[in-house]
Short mmCIF file of C-alpha atoms in Angstrom, two decimals:
data_model
loop_
_atom_site.label_atom_id
_atom_site.label_comp_id
_atom_site.label_asym_id
_atom_site.label_seq_id
_atom_site.Cartn_x
_atom_site.Cartn_y
_atom_site.Cartn_z
CA LYS A 17 95.30 92.50 117.17
CA ASN A 18 93.87 89.83 114.90
CA GLU A 19 91.57 90.92 112.11
CA VAL A 20 89.02 88.32 113.23
CA GLU A 21 88.34 87.76 116.92
CA GLN A 22 86.10 85.09 118.37
CA SER A 23 84.66 84.67 121.83
CA PRO A 24 84.62 82.65 123.89
CA GLN A 25 87.71 80.59 123.10
CA ASN A 26 86.25 77.63 124.98
CA LEU A 27 82.65 76.90 125.87
CA THR A 28 81.23 73.98 127.84
CA ALA A 29 77.48 73.53 128.21
CA GLN A 30 74.88 70.93 129.03
CA GLU A 31 72.82 69.16 126.42
CA GLY A 32 69.79 71.21 125.47
CA GLU A 33 71.30 74.61 126.21
CA PHE A 34 71.16 77.51 123.77
CA ILE A 35 74.67 78.31 122.52
CA THR A 36 76.03 81.60 121.20
CA ILE A 37 79.48 82.10 119.69
CA ASN A 38 80.55 85.59 118.72
CA CYS A 39 82.81 86.91 115.99
CA SER A 40 84.08 90.46 115.51
CA TYR A 41 86.17 91.67 112.61
CA SER A 42 88.07 94.85 111.96
CA VAL A 43 88.26 94.93 108.15
CA GLY A 44 85.83 95.48 105.32
CA ILE A 45 84.48 92.18 104.10
CA SER A 46 82.56 90.74 101.18
CA ALA A 47 81.29 87.74 103.17
CA LEU A 48 81.59 86.05 106.53
CA HIS A 49 81.83 82.30 106.91
CA TRP A 50 81.10 79.98 109.80
CA LEU A 51 82.91 76.65 109.69
CA GLN A 52 82.91 73.54 111.85
CA GLN A 53 85.94 71.36 112.58
CA HIS A 54 85.63 68.06 114.44
CA PRO A 55 88.68 66.68 116.29
CA GLY A 56 91.02 65.07 113.78
CA GLY A 57 88.61 65.89 111.02
CA GLY A 58 88.31 68.26 108.16
CA ILE A 59 86.57 71.61 108.03
CA VAL A 60 82.97 71.87 106.92
CA SER A 61 81.37 75.11 105.81
CA LEU A 62 78.18 75.86 107.76
CA PHE A 63 77.20 79.31 106.51
CA MET A 64 78.33 82.06 104.22
CA LEU A 65 76.54 85.35 104.72
CA SER A 66 76.95 88.98 103.84
CA SER A 67 73.85 90.40 105.52
CA GLY A 68 70.97 89.48 107.78
CA LYS A 69 70.41 86.00 109.04
CA LYS A 70 70.55 82.40 107.85
CA LYS A 71 69.13 79.27 109.44
CA HIS A 72 69.90 75.62 108.86
CA GLY A 73 68.29 73.12 111.19
CA ARG A 74 69.26 74.04 114.74
CA LEU A 75 71.95 76.48 113.60
CA ILE A 76 71.38 80.18 113.08
CA ALA A 77 73.93 82.73 111.90
CA THR A 78 73.46 86.48 112.02
CA ILE A 79 75.59 89.36 110.90
CA ASN A 80 75.55 93.09 111.60
CA ILE A 81 77.65 94.80 108.93
CA GLN A 82 77.62 98.21 110.63
CA GLU A 83 78.89 96.78 113.91
CA LYS A 84 81.24 94.29 112.18
CA HIS A 85 79.88 91.48 114.29
CA SER A 86 78.41 88.05 113.70
CA SER A 87 76.95 85.40 115.95
CA LEU A 88 76.43 81.69 115.56
CA HIS A 89 73.63 80.20 117.61
CA ILE A 90 72.85 76.55 118.29
CA THR A 91 69.43 75.70 119.68
CA ALA A 92 68.74 72.53 121.67
CA SER A 93 72.45 71.68 121.73
CA HIS A 94 73.52 68.04 121.55
CA PRO A 95 76.81 66.28 122.33
CA ARG A 96 77.34 65.70 118.60
CA ASP A 97 77.57 69.50 118.23
CA SER A 98 80.89 69.34 120.11
CA ALA A 99 83.52 70.70 117.75
CA VAL A 100 85.61 73.76 117.02
CA TYR A 101 83.62 76.52 115.35
CA ILE A 102 85.61 78.92 113.23
CA CYS A 103 84.64 82.33 111.91
CA ALA A 104 86.35 83.51 108.73
CA VAL A 105 86.00 86.53 106.46
CA SER A 106 86.68 87.11 102.79
CA GLN A 107 87.56 90.62 101.67
CA GLY A 108 86.64 90.62 97.99
CA ALA A 109 89.83 88.72 97.38
CA GLN A 110 89.41 85.01 97.41
CA LYS A 111 91.39 84.03 100.47
CA LEU A 112 89.81 83.55 103.88
CA VAL A 113 91.08 85.18 107.06
CA PHE A 114 90.23 83.00 110.05
CA GLY A 115 89.53 83.55 113.71
CA GLN A 116 91.26 81.34 116.22
CA GLY A 117 88.19 79.16 116.73
CA THR A 118 85.85 78.39 119.62
CA ARG A 119 86.06 74.93 121.14
CA LEU A 120 82.54 73.84 122.08
CA THR A 121 81.87 70.88 124.36
CA ILE A 122 78.31 69.73 125.01
CA ASN A 123 77.97 67.35 127.91
CA PRO A 124 75.10 64.84 128.06
CA GLY B 21 80.80 62.70 94.22
CA ALA B 22 84.28 62.81 95.65
CA GLY B 23 85.28 65.68 97.85
CA VAL B 24 88.69 67.26 98.18
CA SER B 25 91.34 64.68 98.95
CA GLN B 26 94.83 65.17 100.31
CA THR B 27 97.78 62.83 100.49
CA PRO B 28 99.50 61.77 102.58
CA SER B 29 97.26 62.11 105.60
CA ASN B 30 100.32 62.13 107.85
CA LYS B 31 103.95 62.86 107.09
CA VAL B 32 106.87 62.61 109.48
CA THR B 33 110.19 63.94 108.25
CA GLU B 34 113.51 65.09 109.59
CA LYS B 35 114.69 68.66 109.77
CA GLY B 36 116.30 69.70 106.50
CA LYS B 37 114.41 67.24 104.29
CA TYR B 38 112.18 68.04 101.33
CA VAL B 39 108.46 67.20 101.38
CA GLU B 40 105.62 67.30 98.89
CA LEU B 41 101.97 67.48 99.85
CA ARG B 42 99.29 66.71 97.30
CA CYS B 43 95.76 68.05 96.90
CA ASP B 44 93.06 66.71 94.58
CA PRO B 45 90.25 69.27 94.37
CA ILE B 46 86.65 68.61 93.51
CA SER B 47 86.38 67.95 89.79
CA GLY B 48 85.65 71.11 87.84
CA HIS B 49 86.63 73.52 90.61
CA THR B 50 88.90 76.18 89.17
CA ALA B 51 89.90 77.77 92.47
CA LEU B 52 92.26 75.99 94.87
CA TYR B 53 93.59 77.23 98.21
CA TRP B 54 96.30 76.08 100.59
CA TYR B 55 96.11 76.93 104.29
CA ARG B 56 98.24 75.99 107.28
CA GLN B 57 96.85 75.33 110.75
CA SER B 58 99.08 75.20 113.80
CA LEU B 59 97.91 73.49 116.97
CA GLY B 60 95.16 75.42 118.70
CA GLN B 61 95.02 78.11 116.03
CA GLY B 62 92.77 78.96 113.14
CA PRO B 63 94.04 78.23 109.63
CA GLU B 64 96.29 80.76 107.88
CA PHE B 65 96.26 81.43 104.17
CA LEU B 66 99.25 80.32 102.12
CA ILE B 67 98.41 80.49 98.41
CA TYR B 68 95.47 80.63 96.02
CA PHE B 69 95.29 79.26 92.47
CA GLN B 70 92.82 80.22 89.80
CA GLY B 71 93.28 77.59 87.13
CA THR B 72 96.97 76.92 86.62
CA GLY B 73 98.25 80.23 87.91
CA ALA B 74 98.95 81.39 91.44
CA ALA B 75 96.66 84.38 91.79
CA ASP B 76 97.81 85.20 95.32
CA ASP B 77 100.88 83.73 97.02
CA SER B 78 101.18 86.40 99.69
CA GLY B 79 100.77 83.90 102.53
CA LEU B 80 103.79 81.76 101.71
CA PRO B 81 106.08 82.33 104.70
CA ASN B 82 109.40 82.25 102.81
CA ASP B 83 111.08 80.93 99.69
CA ARG B 84 111.31 77.40 101.09
CA PHE B 85 107.62 77.05 100.27
CA PHE B 86 106.40 76.62 96.72
CA ALA B 87 103.22 75.30 95.13
CA VAL B 88 102.23 74.27 91.64
CA ARG B 89 99.08 73.35 89.78
CA PRO B 90 100.35 72.56 86.28
CA GLU B 91 97.13 71.29 84.71
CA GLY B 92 94.64 73.30 86.72
CA SER B 93 93.46 70.40 88.85
CA VAL B 94 95.86 68.60 91.23
CA SER B 95 98.16 70.85 93.25
CA THR B 96 101.38 70.08 95.06
CA LEU B 97 102.76 72.10 97.96
CA LYS B 98 106.51 71.73 98.21
CA ILE B 99 108.59 72.54 101.26
CA GLN B 100 112.37 72.58 101.04
CA ARG B 101 114.81 72.30 103.94
CA THR B 102 112.02 71.67 106.41
CA GLU B 103 112.23 73.19 109.86
CA ARG B 104 110.54 72.12 113.10
CA GLY B 105 108.38 75.23 112.91
CA ASP B 106 106.85 73.92 109.69
CA SER B 107 105.03 71.26 111.70
CA ALA B 108 101.31 71.86 111.23
CA VAL B 109 98.23 70.60 109.44
CA TYR B 110 98.25 71.69 105.82
CA LEU B 111 94.74 72.16 104.49
CA CYS B 112 93.61 72.36 100.91
CA ALA B 113 90.27 73.75 99.77
CA SER B 114 88.59 74.27 96.43
CA SER B 115 85.65 76.24 95.11
CA PRO B 116 83.88 76.35 91.74
CA GLY B 117 85.01 79.75 90.52
CA GLY B 118 86.79 81.55 93.33
CA ARG B 119 85.20 84.85 94.17
CA GLY B 120 83.10 84.92 97.34
CA GLU B 121 82.08 81.27 97.25
CA THR B 122 81.85 78.49 99.77
CA GLN B 123 85.16 76.66 99.97
CA TYR B 124 85.25 72.87 100.34
CA PHE B 125 88.05 71.60 102.53
CA GLY B 126 90.08 68.44 102.38
CA PRO B 127 90.96 66.42 105.50
CA GLY B 128 94.42 67.94 105.69
CA THR B 129 97.95 66.58 105.84
CA ARG B 130 99.51 66.51 109.29
CA LEU B 131 103.21 67.30 108.90
CA LEU B 132 105.64 66.65 111.73
CA VAL B 133 109.23 67.76 111.36
CA LEU B 134 111.54 66.12 113.88
#
């Protein structure tokens, strides 16, 4: 079993829909990261959080430390949001442990 | 300012050859990370540098893989006797100090071993 599990693996939605991507982890962490990867492109860090909730534009990330679970939400989704979204955790050490990613496709 | 850069962007080599992949981190970042991403998977940790020293090399799969960062800035990942299973995107990231910070990723080097 992977230390970081994401669901769903693939998600297709219509423009304007509210999107939720989930991440569960099985280890103690110092922080959880949400990252975005466009096809053929590099990885961009969206959020780093260790408690509560963060919001940036249409993106919201939440984390529940007790339940070892985090969610990434996208409001009013747009085709340009289509990408792979990756959850990763850091465990006090510096390296990141990644989930397998969620491929999101938003159709116009 | 410039982000993390990696060269080459693509590398095709034959089984058994030696390859070097280069990473230029953001200026002033002391922490540098190498990850490997196979098709359809999330990245996997290879090695982490703090300054010139490898603080954690536990992710290197075997002794064919080696990385250096002699002056604490540019890093080179070296792969000897390449195998087809080494084909992947090799990602480099840097952060200002290392512990619990946002990491900034380069575009990656896509390695194909024929």
